[in-house]
Structure formats: C-alpha cells, structure tokens
C-alpha cells in the first residue's frame, strides 16, 4: 500500500491537467485502482456538451461528478465552486450524505484548460479556501506530440508553467535523444517542477498525491496577476463534435471511415474518444486517439441495464461537421 501524506485540517485537492490525449484519464484510472486506502471525490470536466470520460473511468467506488458544456477555467467556474460547496456540506453532515465519505478531491480538467483559474478558486473564495487545501497541479505531457502542442497552443504552455509535477507520458514512442531535448525544454519553462517519465501514465501514487507541492509564492512569480479574476480565451476554431447511434455499426465501414478520417483530418484532430456498438461483438469497443495515433479494444460486456450504443466525441480545429456526420451515418450495419 502506498502511504499518502495529508494535511489534517483541510481536504487536499489535486488538479490533474494536460493537453488533449496526453493520458489524464488513464492516470485517473491508475489512481482510482491503486492501493492507497483513501476515498477520492473525482470532478471531471470536458470541453464538449456531452461527456465521454465517465464511460472510460473504471468502476471504482468513488464519487464521480461530471462538468460538461464548457471549460472548467471559463464558463463552468461557478459550477466548480457549487460542487465543492456541496461536497463540503456533505462532509460537515449537511446535504447528500452519499457524498460525505471522501478523503481528498481530484479535479481532471479538460485538455484545453488553463490550470491557473482553477487553482485560483482555492484562494479567492474564502469558504473554499478554509475547507480545502490545494496539494498539487499535476500535468501529463504527451511526449510524442509535446513539441507541436507547445509550439501551437498557449494552453499547453500554461499547463507546463503552472505544474508542480510533470509526467512525460508515452515515452516509448520517442527516441531517447528527443526525450532528453524535451526534458530540457520543459525544465527551461518550469525549473521548479519535478519530472517523471511514464508509460501508460503509470506512476507511484506517492509522487503525485499528498506531496504538498503547490506554493502560492512561486505561482505569483510566474504570474503576478494569478489571484486576479480574468477571462480565459480559447481559439475560436477549436470545436467539439459529438455522435450517438443506437443501431450497431459495421466494423469494415468503421475502419474505412477511420482511414479516410485520419488521412484527411488527422493533423487537425486533437483528440477523439468513445465507445462503439459493433455488430456481432458482445463487448463495448473502446476507441480513442490523438492526431494520427489511435487504438481500440474490446472492453467489458454490455450490462443488462444498458442500451448498447455508440457514443464518441471529437475535438479539433476546423472540423468539417457535415463530412463527419455523413461518414459516421454510413457506418451503420445493414
């Protein structure tokens, strides 16, 4: 069992961030299944109007709370305070007692989130600040695509700059020389953050939870206006598309759709993930990827209480929604 240090007086909070497809949900599943002896309330934020991550999180005995239809650092910031308040009241013997049995909170942000406004919540709201303690900001870095993301997007730069711990994930996809170069670049951007290399987001839980690494003075050096309220802008050409279909899909048609998709739109597709209902397959097929890299595998069987269906989300730049809708519709089995 991994021992987690904790502050006695306040509930510790970990912010889990990282650009789209870096491996945040995989890390979250690793945390939830680790033998650490604590109950974790998980708050999951997704960029699109409909959430997918809740279907990809393992069935652990934790409180999973979804926040959709906006980025946690922007439009749903008030919802974050509301959820934290509800958890606090439950812990204090008020409200929904089913939410009372947690020892810490883990917030998984959307891959487009700036972690700074999320962290602000634990300092600018007095009630929240008195009850919660910001333990650390953990940023998962996709070693394969980090250079592209850091060059093109300010969100990825902000996620690195505000991290207390940087997890260089997918290191098996990158030559050693490139990894060393990336580590030097990250260190130049954030010399105070600890760096760990990971495969499949596997990390000793003691390196990311209960580490008391967040230091307000250091963050104010990075951003003197850290505690000031301000709007956070995203690129207008970054959008999300959501698809749902209850009829089974034809696997050959799905593969053809994928090949044309990645060939024509792969570079503009930041992240895609979901579950598929394939004709002749009794299990859910989990499907996810980033840019040109994707994977799929047969997951658990459909539950008797579930209606088998396909649901997935695509996040990217300049996406042709009509093209995707037509191609997906053509995947329905005869």
Tab-separated table of N, CA, C and O in Angstrom, residues 53-170:
chain	number	residue	atom	x	y	z
A	53	UNK	N	-15.802	10.836	-20.765
A	53	UNK	CA	-14.845	10.309	-19.797
A	53	UNK	C	-15.496	9.423	-18.742
A	53	UNK	O	-14.885	8.474	-18.260
A	54	UNK	N	-16.739	9.736	-18.352
A	54	UNK	CA	-17.380	8.918	-17.324
A	54	UNK	C	-17.523	7.470	-17.769
A	54	UNK	O	-17.573	6.556	-16.942
A	55	UNK	N	-17.590	7.219	-19.085
A	55	UNK	CA	-17.686	5.860	-19.594
A	55	UNK	C	-16.323	5.174	-19.641
A	55	UNK	O	-16.239	3.948	-19.741
A	56	UNK	N	-15.254	5.963	-19.601
A	56	UNK	CA	-13.906	5.404	-19.691
A	56	UNK	C	-13.229	5.282	-18.338
A	56	UNK	O	-12.143	4.721	-18.231
A	57	UNK	N	-13.875	5.826	-17.283
A	57	UNK	CA	-13.323	5.717	-15.933
A	57	UNK	C	-13.728	4.375	-15.350
A	57	UNK	O	-14.860	3.934	-15.498
A	58	UNK	N	-12.792	3.731	-14.677
A	58	UNK	CA	-13.044	2.410	-14.117
A	58	UNK	C	-14.169	2.480	-13.096
A	58	UNK	O	-14.441	3.516	-12.502
A	59	UNK	N	-14.832	1.344	-12.873
A	59	UNK	CA	-15.953	1.306	-11.948
A	59	UNK	C	-15.517	1.240	-10.507
A	59	UNK	O	-15.873	0.326	-9.765
A	60	UNK	N	-14.740	2.193	-10.068
A	60	UNK	CA	-14.275	2.226	-8.685
A	60	UNK	C	-15.355	2.829	-7.792
A	60	UNK	O	-16.286	3.481	-8.256
A	61	UNK	N	-15.218	2.617	-6.500
A	61	UNK	CA	-16.220	3.079	-5.541
A	61	UNK	C	-15.903	4.508	-5.127
A	61	UNK	O	-15.637	4.810	-3.978
A	62	UNK	N	-15.916	5.408	-6.105
A	62	UNK	CA	-15.638	6.805	-5.846
A	62	UNK	C	-16.801	7.668	-6.307
A	62	UNK	O	-17.638	7.243	-7.093
A	63	UNK	N	-16.857	8.882	-5.811
A	63	UNK	CA	-17.857	9.848	-6.252
A	63	UNK	C	-17.333	10.513	-7.521
A	63	UNK	O	-16.316	11.215	-7.503
A	64	UNK	N	-17.994	10.253	-8.663
A	64	UNK	CA	-17.591	10.822	-9.942
A	64	UNK	C	-18.600	11.915	-10.312
A	64	UNK	O	-19.792	11.638	-10.450
A	65	UNK	N	-18.140	13.135	-10.470
A	65	UNK	CA	-19.010	14.265	-10.776
A	65	UNK	C	-18.582	14.852	-12.109
A	65	UNK	O	-17.424	15.230	-12.282
A	66	UNK	N	-19.513	14.921	-13.064
A	66	UNK	CA	-19.204	15.445	-14.387
A	66	UNK	C	-19.527	16.931	-14.493
A	66	UNK	O	-20.509	17.405	-13.932
A	67	UNK	N	-18.691	17.650	-15.215
A	67	UNK	CA	-18.945	19.044	-15.549
A	67	UNK	C	-18.734	19.189	-17.056
A	67	UNK	O	-17.605	19.128	-17.535
A	68	UNK	N	-19.820	19.379	-17.798
A	68	UNK	CA	-19.733	19.469	-19.247
A	68	UNK	C	-20.138	20.855	-19.724
A	68	UNK	O	-20.369	21.760	-18.943
A	69	UNK	N	-20.235	20.977	-21.049
A	69	UNK	CA	-20.731	22.198	-21.692
A	69	UNK	C	-19.879	23.415	-21.364
A	69	UNK	O	-20.385	24.510	-21.178
A	70	UNK	N	-18.593	23.234	-21.297
A	70	UNK	CA	-17.723	24.382	-21.080
A	70	UNK	C	-16.408	23.968	-20.468
A	70	UNK	O	-16.262	22.866	-19.949
A	71	UNK	N	-15.445	24.864	-20.523
A	71	UNK	CA	-14.136	24.605	-19.939
A	71	UNK	C	-14.145	25.039	-18.485
A	71	UNK	O	-14.670	26.105	-18.145
A	72	UNK	N	-13.555	24.235	-17.625
A	72	UNK	CA	-13.602	24.476	-16.187
A	72	UNK	C	-12.966	25.810	-15.801
A	72	UNK	O	-13.288	26.381	-14.755
A	73	UNK	N	-12.084	26.330	-16.642
A	73	UNK	CA	-11.429	27.590	-16.305
A	73	UNK	C	-12.229	28.787	-16.824
A	73	UNK	O	-11.814	29.926	-16.656
A	74	UNK	N	-13.373	28.519	-17.454
A	74	UNK	CA	-14.163	29.619	-18.028
A	74	UNK	C	-15.602	29.567	-17.559
A	74	UNK	O	-15.917	29.910	-16.443
A	75	UNK	N	-16.473	29.047	-18.427
A	75	UNK	CA	-17.910	29.188	-18.225
A	75	UNK	C	-18.452	28.411	-17.048
A	75	UNK	O	-19.493	28.775	-16.497
A	76	UNK	N	-17.817	27.305	-16.652
A	76	UNK	CA	-18.387	26.497	-15.572
A	76	UNK	C	-17.638	26.690	-14.258
A	76	UNK	O	-17.736	25.886	-13.354
A	77	UNK	N	-16.894	27.771	-14.150
A	77	UNK	CA	-16.161	28.041	-12.906
A	77	UNK	C	-17.105	28.106	-11.707
A	77	UNK	O	-16.799	27.581	-10.639
A	78	UNK	N	-18.270	28.727	-11.881
A	78	UNK	CA	-19.241	28.789	-10.803
A	78	UNK	C	-19.740	27.412	-10.419
A	78	UNK	O	-20.015	27.136	-9.239
A	79	UNK	N	-19.859	26.504	-11.417
A	79	UNK	CA	-20.281	25.139	-11.129
A	79	UNK	C	-19.249	24.417	-10.268
A	79	UNK	O	-19.604	23.605	-9.407
A	80	UNK	N	-17.966	24.705	-10.496
A	80	UNK	CA	-16.915	24.083	-9.682
A	80	UNK	C	-17.072	24.491	-8.226
A	80	UNK	O	-17.003	23.645	-7.317
A	81	UNK	N	-17.302	25.770	-7.984
A	81	UNK	CA	-17.491	26.246	-6.607
A	81	UNK	C	-18.737	25.605	-5.996
A	81	UNK	O	-18.729	25.191	-4.828
A	82	UNK	N	-19.796	25.490	-6.805
A	82	UNK	CA	-21.023	24.868	-6.297
A	82	UNK	C	-20.788	23.414	-5.899
A	82	UNK	O	-21.213	22.960	-4.828
A	83	UNK	N	-20.086	22.665	-6.744
A	83	UNK	CA	-19.822	21.250	-6.459
A	83	UNK	C	-18.938	21.104	-5.227
A	83	UNK	O	-19.186	20.262	-4.351
A	84	UNK	N	-17.894	21.931	-5.138
A	84	UNK	CA	-17.020	21.878	-3.969
A	84	UNK	C	-17.784	22.225	-2.694
A	84	UNK	O	-17.549	21.637	-1.629
A	85	UNK	N	-18.708	23.159	-2.810
A	85	UNK	CA	-19.525	23.535	-1.652
A	85	UNK	C	-20.437	22.389	-1.237
A	85	UNK	O	-20.591	22.098	-0.042
A	86	UNK	N	-21.041	21.711	-2.215
A	86	UNK	CA	-21.909	20.568	-1.909
A	86	UNK	C	-21.121	19.444	-1.236
A	86	UNK	O	-21.607	18.814	-0.287
A	87	UNK	N	-19.927	19.178	-1.710
A	87	UNK	CA	-19.084	18.154	-1.085
A	87	UNK	C	-18.716	18.560	0.339
A	87	UNK	O	-18.725	17.733	1.264
A	88	UNK	N	-18.386	19.830	0.523
A	88	UNK	CA	-18.033	20.339	1.850
A	88	UNK	C	-19.208	20.182	2.810
A	88	UNK	O	-19.035	19.709	3.952
A	89	UNK	N	-20.404	20.571	2.365
A	89	UNK	CA	-21.579	20.478	3.231
A	89	UNK	C	-21.894	19.027	3.581
A	89	UNK	O	-22.284	18.720	4.719
A	90	UNK	N	-21.715	18.114	2.619
A	90	UNK	CA	-21.942	16.698	2.907
A	90	UNK	C	-20.951	16.199	3.949
A	90	UNK	O	-21.309	15.450	4.869
A	91	UNK	N	-19.708	16.642	3.820
A	91	UNK	CA	-18.674	16.244	4.778
A	91	UNK	C	-18.986	16.782	6.173
A	91	UNK	O	-18.643	16.159	7.189
A	92	UNK	N	-19.651	17.902	6.239
A	92	UNK	CA	-19.993	18.534	7.507
A	92	UNK	C	-21.329	18.044	8.065
A	92	UNK	O	-21.824	18.583	9.051
A	93	UNK	N	-21.917	17.034	7.414
A	93	UNK	CA	-23.150	16.450	7.929
A	93	UNK	C	-24.408	17.057	7.369
A	93	UNK	O	-25.506	16.762	7.842
A	94	UNK	N	-24.281	17.895	6.337
A	94	UNK	CA	-25.434	18.513	5.703
A	94	UNK	C	-25.580	17.950	4.281
A	94	UNK	O	-24.660	17.391	3.726
A	95	UNK	N	-26.745	18.154	3.678
A	95	UNK	CA	-26.914	17.776	2.282
A	95	UNK	C	-26.875	16.272	2.053
A	95	UNK	O	-27.213	15.464	2.912
A	96	UNK	N	-26.435	15.881	0.840
A	96	UNK	CA	-26.433	14.488	0.394
A	96	UNK	C	-25.303	13.715	1.076
A	96	UNK	O	-24.128	13.883	0.737
A	97	UNK	N	-25.676	12.850	2.034
A	97	UNK	CA	-24.654	12.121	2.790
A	97	UNK	C	-23.958	11.036	1.974
A	97	UNK	O	-22.927	10.507	2.406
A	98	UNK	N	-24.484	10.717	0.797
A	98	UNK	CA	-23.784	9.767	-0.068
A	98	UNK	C	-22.465	10.352	-0.571
A	98	UNK	O	-21.579	9.604	-1.021
A	99	UNK	N	-22.345	11.676	-0.518
A	99	UNK	CA	-21.127	12.338	-0.987
A	99	UNK	C	-20.161	12.650	0.156
A	99	UNK	O	-19.135	13.297	-0.061
A	100	UNK	N	-20.463	12.187	1.360
A	100	UNK	CA	-19.692	12.616	2.536
A	100	UNK	C	-18.415	11.819	2.760
A	100	UNK	O	-17.486	12.300	3.407
A	101	UNK	N	-18.342	10.605	2.238
A	101	UNK	CA	-17.232	9.732	2.626
A	101	UNK	C	-15.992	9.855	1.782
A	101	UNK	O	-15.436	8.848	1.322
A	102	UNK	N	-15.508	11.054	1.549
A	102	UNK	CA	-14.289	11.213	0.750
A	102	UNK	C	-13.172	11.805	1.599
A	102	UNK	O	-13.411	12.540	2.559
A	103	UNK	N	-11.935	11.460	1.227
A	103	UNK	CA	-10.762	11.941	1.948
A	103	UNK	C	-10.011	13.024	1.190
A	103	UNK	O	-9.251	13.800	1.787
A	104	UNK	N	-10.178	13.056	-0.122
A	104	UNK	CA	-9.493	14.043	-0.957
A	104	UNK	C	-10.282	14.243	-2.237
A	104	UNK	O	-11.181	13.452	-2.546
A	105	UNK	N	-9.937	15.297	-2.963
A	105	UNK	CA	-10.613	15.621	-4.219
A	105	UNK	C	-9.585	15.631	-5.344
A	105	UNK	O	-8.468	16.143	-5.172
A	106	UNK	N	-9.968	15.066	-6.482
A	106	UNK	CA	-9.126	15.111	-7.675
A	106	UNK	C	-9.948	15.727	-8.804
A	106	UNK	O	-11.042	15.256	-9.101
A	107	UNK	N	-9.431	16.809	-9.381
A	107	UNK	CA	-10.116	17.508	-10.473
A	107	UNK	C	-9.368	17.233	-11.773
A	107	UNK	O	-8.207	17.612	-11.923
A	108	UNK	N	-10.038	16.553	-12.714
A	108	UNK	CA	-9.450	16.337	-14.039
A	108	UNK	C	-10.011	17.396	-14.976
A	108	UNK	O	-11.202	17.421	-15.262
A	109	UNK	N	-9.159	18.295	-15.450
A	109	UNK	CA	-9.624	19.383	-16.311
A	109	UNK	C	-9.686	18.930	-17.764
A	109	UNK	O	-9.071	17.938	-18.163
A	110	UNK	N	-10.429	19.678	-18.561
A	110	UNK	CA	-10.386	19.473	-19.994
A	110	UNK	C	-8.974	19.767	-20.504
A	110	UNK	O	-8.240	20.559	-19.913
A	111	UNK	N	-8.619	19.131	-21.611
A	111	UNK	CA	-7.280	19.334	-22.161
A	111	UNK	C	-7.023	20.728	-22.672
A	111	UNK	O	-5.882	21.075	-22.992
A	112	UNK	N	-8.057	21.556	-22.750
A	112	UNK	CA	-7.893	22.942	-23.210
A	112	UNK	C	-7.900	23.936	-22.055
A	112	UNK	O	-7.961	25.137	-22.270
A	113	UNK	N	-7.838	23.434	-20.835
A	113	UNK	CA	-7.946	24.321	-19.670
A	113	UNK	C	-6.602	24.929	-19.294
A	113	UNK	O	-5.561	24.288	-19.362
A	114	UNK	N	-6.666	26.180	-18.881
A	114	UNK	CA	-5.551	26.839	-18.203
A	114	UNK	C	-5.719	26.514	-16.715
A	114	UNK	O	-6.736	26.857	-16.115
A	115	UNK	N	-4.756	25.853	-16.082
A	115	UNK	CA	-4.933	25.456	-14.680
A	115	UNK	C	-4.947	26.620	-13.696
A	115	UNK	O	-5.433	26.473	-12.577
A	116	UNK	N	-4.426	27.781	-14.091
A	116	UNK	CA	-4.337	28.903	-13.160
A	116	UNK	C	-5.697	29.342	-12.620
A	116	UNK	O	-5.861	29.469	-11.399
A	117	UNK	N	-6.713	29.592	-13.465
A	117	UNK	CA	-8.011	29.996	-12.916
A	117	UNK	C	-8.649	28.935	-12.031
A	117	UNK	O	-9.395	29.258	-11.102
A	118	UNK	N	-8.382	27.653	-12.318
A	118	UNK	CA	-8.904	26.580	-11.476
A	118	UNK	C	-8.256	26.654	-10.098
A	118	UNK	O	-8.929	26.563	-9.063
A	119	UNK	N	-6.943	26.854	-10.079
A	119	UNK	CA	-6.225	26.966	-8.811
A	119	UNK	C	-6.656	28.201	-8.031
A	119	UNK	O	-6.689	28.188	-6.789
A	120	UNK	N	-7.004	29.268	-8.747
A	120	UNK	CA	-7.455	30.496	-8.088
A	120	UNK	C	-8.637	30.233	-7.163
A	120	UNK	O	-8.766	30.875	-6.113
A	121	UNK	N	-9.490	29.299	-7.550
A	121	UNK	CA	-10.700	29.006	-6.791
A	121	UNK	C	-10.394	28.729	-5.321
A	121	UNK	O	-11.167	29.079	-4.432
A	122	UNK	N	-9.243	28.137	-5.048
A	122	UNK	CA	-8.907	27.725	-3.691
A	122	UNK	C	-8.221	28.831	-2.887
A	122	UNK	O	-7.760	28.595	-1.767
A	123	UNK	N	-8.190	30.032	-3.475
A	123	UNK	CA	-7.593	31.165	-2.774
A	123	UNK	C	-8.512	32.387	-2.749
A	123	UNK	O	-8.501	33.146	-1.777
A	124	UNK	N	-9.304	32.574	-3.814
A	124	UNK	CA	-10.127	33.778	-3.886
A	124	UNK	C	-11.489	33.594	-3.227
A	124	UNK	O	-12.148	34.575	-2.870
A	125	UNK	N	-11.946	32.353	-3.064
A	125	UNK	CA	-13.209	32.089	-2.380
A	125	UNK	C	-12.895	31.681	-0.939
A	125	UNK	O	-12.312	30.633	-0.691
A	126	UNK	N	-13.272	32.515	0.005
A	126	UNK	CA	-12.862	32.320	1.399
A	126	UNK	C	-13.374	31.007	1.989
A	126	UNK	O	-12.629	30.290	2.680
A	127	UNK	N	-14.633	30.670	1.711
A	127	UNK	CA	-15.198	29.437	2.252
A	127	UNK	C	-14.470	28.219	1.722
A	127	UNK	O	-14.140	27.290	2.467
A	128	UNK	N	-14.202	28.223	0.419
A	128	UNK	CA	-13.478	27.110	-0.201
A	128	UNK	C	-12.059	27.034	0.360
A	128	UNK	O	-11.550	25.948	0.663
A	129	UNK	N	-11.413	28.191	0.499
A	129	UNK	CA	-10.027	28.229	0.995
A	129	UNK	C	-9.914	27.709	2.422
A	129	UNK	O	-8.896	27.115	2.800
A	130	UNK	N	-10.939	27.921	3.225
A	130	UNK	CA	-10.907	27.466	4.619
A	130	UNK	C	-11.079	25.956	4.744
A	130	UNK	O	-10.622	25.349	5.721
A	131	UNK	N	-11.747	25.356	3.743
A	131	UNK	CA	-12.068	23.928	3.854
A	131	UNK	C	-11.122	23.042	3.053
A	131	UNK	O	-10.832	21.915	3.445
A	132	UNK	N	-10.626	23.578	1.907
A	132	UNK	CA	-9.792	22.781	1.010
A	132	UNK	C	-8.351	23.292	0.989
A	132	UNK	O	-8.101	24.479	1.188
A	133	UNK	N	-7.448	22.364	0.700
A	133	UNK	CA	-6.022	22.668	0.601
A	133	UNK	C	-5.523	22.185	-0.755
A	133	UNK	O	-5.643	20.994	-1.077
A	134	UNK	N	-5.024	23.109	-1.591
A	134	UNK	CA	-4.522	22.732	-2.915
A	134	UNK	C	-3.171	22.026	-2.754
A	134	UNK	O	-2.172	22.649	-2.414
A	135	UNK	N	-3.176	20.733	-2.993
A	135	UNK	CA	-1.989	19.901	-2.786
A	135	UNK	C	-0.982	20.058	-3.922
A	135	UNK	O	0.205	20.276	-3.677
A	136	UNK	N	-1.445	19.931	-5.178
A	136	UNK	CA	-0.507	19.998	-6.301
A	136	UNK	C	-1.254	20.086	-7.623
A	136	UNK	O	-2.418	19.669	-7.728
A	137	UNK	N	-0.585	20.634	-8.620
A	137	UNK	CA	-1.052	20.595	-10.006
A	137	UNK	C	-0.174	19.600	-10.748
A	137	UNK	O	1.053	19.770	-10.816
A	138	UNK	N	-0.792	18.550	-11.270
A	138	UNK	CA	-0.071	17.505	-11.993
A	138	UNK	C	-0.381	17.662	-13.477
A	138	UNK	O	-1.549	17.646	-13.877
A	139	UNK	N	0.640	17.822	-14.297
A	139	UNK	CA	0.445	17.977	-15.733
A	139	UNK	C	1.023	16.776	-16.470
A	139	UNK	O	2.197	16.446	-16.322
A	140	UNK	N	0.163	16.114	-17.251
A	140	UNK	CA	0.599	14.989	-18.081
A	140	UNK	C	0.990	15.539	-19.451
A	140	UNK	O	0.218	16.266	-20.081
A	141	UNK	N	2.186	15.193	-19.897
A	141	UNK	CA	2.723	15.690	-21.167
A	141	UNK	C	2.829	14.535	-22.154
A	141	UNK	O	3.420	13.500	-21.842
A	142	UNK	N	2.244	14.697	-23.307
A	142	UNK	CA	2.336	13.701	-24.377
A	142	UNK	C	3.703	13.860	-25.042
A	142	UNK	O	3.922	14.767	-25.832
A	143	UNK	N	4.627	12.963	-24.710
A	143	UNK	CA	5.999	13.098	-25.208
A	143	UNK	C	6.058	13.052	-26.735
A	143	UNK	O	6.938	13.678	-27.343
A	144	UNK	N	5.131	12.346	-27.355
A	144	UNK	CA	5.131	12.206	-28.804
A	144	UNK	C	4.761	13.519	-29.497
A	144	UNK	O	5.344	13.891	-30.513
A	145	UNK	N	3.771	14.242	-28.953
A	145	UNK	CA	3.248	15.444	-29.622
A	145	UNK	C	3.516	16.734	-28.855
A	145	UNK	O	3.000	17.789	-29.219
A	146	UNK	N	4.313	16.667	-27.800
A	146	UNK	CA	4.517	17.833	-26.942
A	146	UNK	C	5.093	19.021	-27.703
A	146	UNK	O	4.669	20.166	-27.497
A	147	UNK	N	6.063	18.770	-28.562
A	147	UNK	CA	6.675	19.864	-29.306
A	147	UNK	C	5.662	20.624	-30.125
A	147	UNK	O	5.623	21.865	-30.102
A	148	UNK	N	4.800	19.896	-30.839
A	148	UNK	CA	3.757	20.530	-31.660
A	148	UNK	C	2.790	21.310	-30.795
A	148	UNK	O	2.439	22.450	-31.109
A	149	UNK	N	2.364	20.720	-29.679
A	149	UNK	CA	1.383	21.395	-28.818
A	149	UNK	C	1.973	22.645	-28.161
A	149	UNK	O	1.302	23.664	-28.031
A	150	UNK	N	3.225	22.575	-27.758
A	150	UNK	CA	3.856	23.730	-27.124
A	150	UNK	C	4.096	24.851	-28.132
A	150	UNK	O	4.052	26.031	-27.770
A	151	UNK	N	4.343	24.478	-29.377
A	151	UNK	CA	4.573	25.487	-30.413
A	151	UNK	C	3.281	26.183	-30.827
A	151	UNK	O	3.266	27.374	-31.137
A	152	UNK	N	2.167	25.435	-30.821
A	152	UNK	CA	0.932	25.945	-31.409
A	152	UNK	C	-0.071	26.481	-30.402
A	152	UNK	O	-0.911	27.306	-30.755
A	153	UNK	N	-0.033	26.022	-29.162
A	153	UNK	CA	-1.104	26.385	-28.245
A	153	UNK	C	-0.631	26.962	-26.930
A	153	UNK	O	0.255	26.391	-26.287
A	154	UNK	N	-1.222	28.092	-26.522
A	154	UNK	CA	-0.821	28.690	-25.251
A	154	UNK	C	-1.338	27.878	-24.070
A	154	UNK	O	-0.761	27.938	-22.984
A	155	UNK	N	-2.418	27.091	-24.278
A	155	UNK	CA	-2.912	26.271	-23.166
A	155	UNK	C	-1.856	25.269	-22.714
A	155	UNK	O	-1.643	25.079	-21.509
A	156	UNK	N	-1.213	24.606	-23.673
A	156	UNK	CA	-0.189	23.622	-23.318
A	156	UNK	C	0.969	24.293	-22.578
A	156	UNK	O	1.537	23.715	-21.637
A	157	UNK	N	1.333	25.503	-22.987
A	157	UNK	CA	2.408	26.227	-22.308
A	157	UNK	C	2.017	26.572	-20.879
A	157	UNK	O	2.825	26.442	-19.951
A	158	UNK	N	0.765	26.998	-20.687
A	158	UNK	CA	0.303	27.355	-19.343
A	158	UNK	C	0.245	26.131	-18.445
A	158	UNK	O	0.552	26.198	-17.248
A	159	UNK	N	-0.159	24.993	-19.003
A	159	UNK	CA	-0.225	23.766	-18.219
A	159	UNK	C	1.156	23.355	-17.713
A	159	UNK	O	1.296	22.866	-16.597
A	160	UNK	N	2.174	23.544	-18.537
A	160	UNK	CA	3.547	23.229	-18.120
A	160	UNK	C	4.032	24.255	-17.102
A	160	UNK	O	4.629	23.907	-16.081
A	161	UNK	N	3.766	25.524	-17.356
A	161	UNK	CA	4.298	26.586	-16.497
A	161	UNK	C	3.770	26.496	-15.075
A	161	UNK	O	4.499	26.816	-14.123
A	162	UNK	N	2.528	26.059	-14.898
A	162	UNK	CA	1.926	26.035	-13.568
A	162	UNK	C	2.013	24.676	-12.885
A	162	UNK	O	1.513	24.509	-11.780
A	163	UNK	N	2.654	23.714	-13.506
A	163	UNK	CA	2.716	22.367	-12.937
A	163	UNK	C	3.665	22.303	-11.744
A	163	UNK	O	4.703	22.976	-11.706
A	164	UNK	N	3.284	21.485	-10.769
A	164	UNK	CA	4.198	21.118	-9.685
A	164	UNK	C	4.914	19.816	-10.023
A	164	UNK	O	6.032	19.585	-9.578
A	165	UNK	N	4.236	18.966	-10.801
A	165	UNK	CA	4.816	17.709	-11.268
A	165	UNK	C	4.486	17.555	-12.746
A	165	UNK	O	3.341	17.766	-13.166
A	166	UNK	N	5.489	17.205	-13.547
A	166	UNK	CA	5.313	16.947	-14.969
A	166	UNK	C	5.538	15.461	-15.233
A	166	UNK	O	6.603	14.924	-14.907
A	167	UNK	N	4.533	14.802	-15.794
A	167	UNK	CA	4.656	13.394	-16.164
A	167	UNK	C	4.845	13.307	-17.666
A	167	UNK	O	3.934	13.627	-18.431
A	168	UNK	N	6.021	12.897	-18.103
A	168	UNK	CA	6.293	12.733	-19.529
A	168	UNK	C	5.788	11.360	-19.936
A	168	UNK	O	6.450	10.340	-19.702
A	169	UNK	N	4.612	11.341	-20.538
A	169	UNK	CA	3.942	10.086	-20.854
A	169	UNK	C	4.218	9.655	-22.294
A	169	UNK	O	4.648	10.447	-23.115
A	170	UNK	N	3.971	8.385	-22.582
A	170	UNK	CA	4.171	7.795	-23.913
A	170	UNK	C	5.638	7.874	-24.336
A	170	UNK	O	5.957	8.101	-25.511
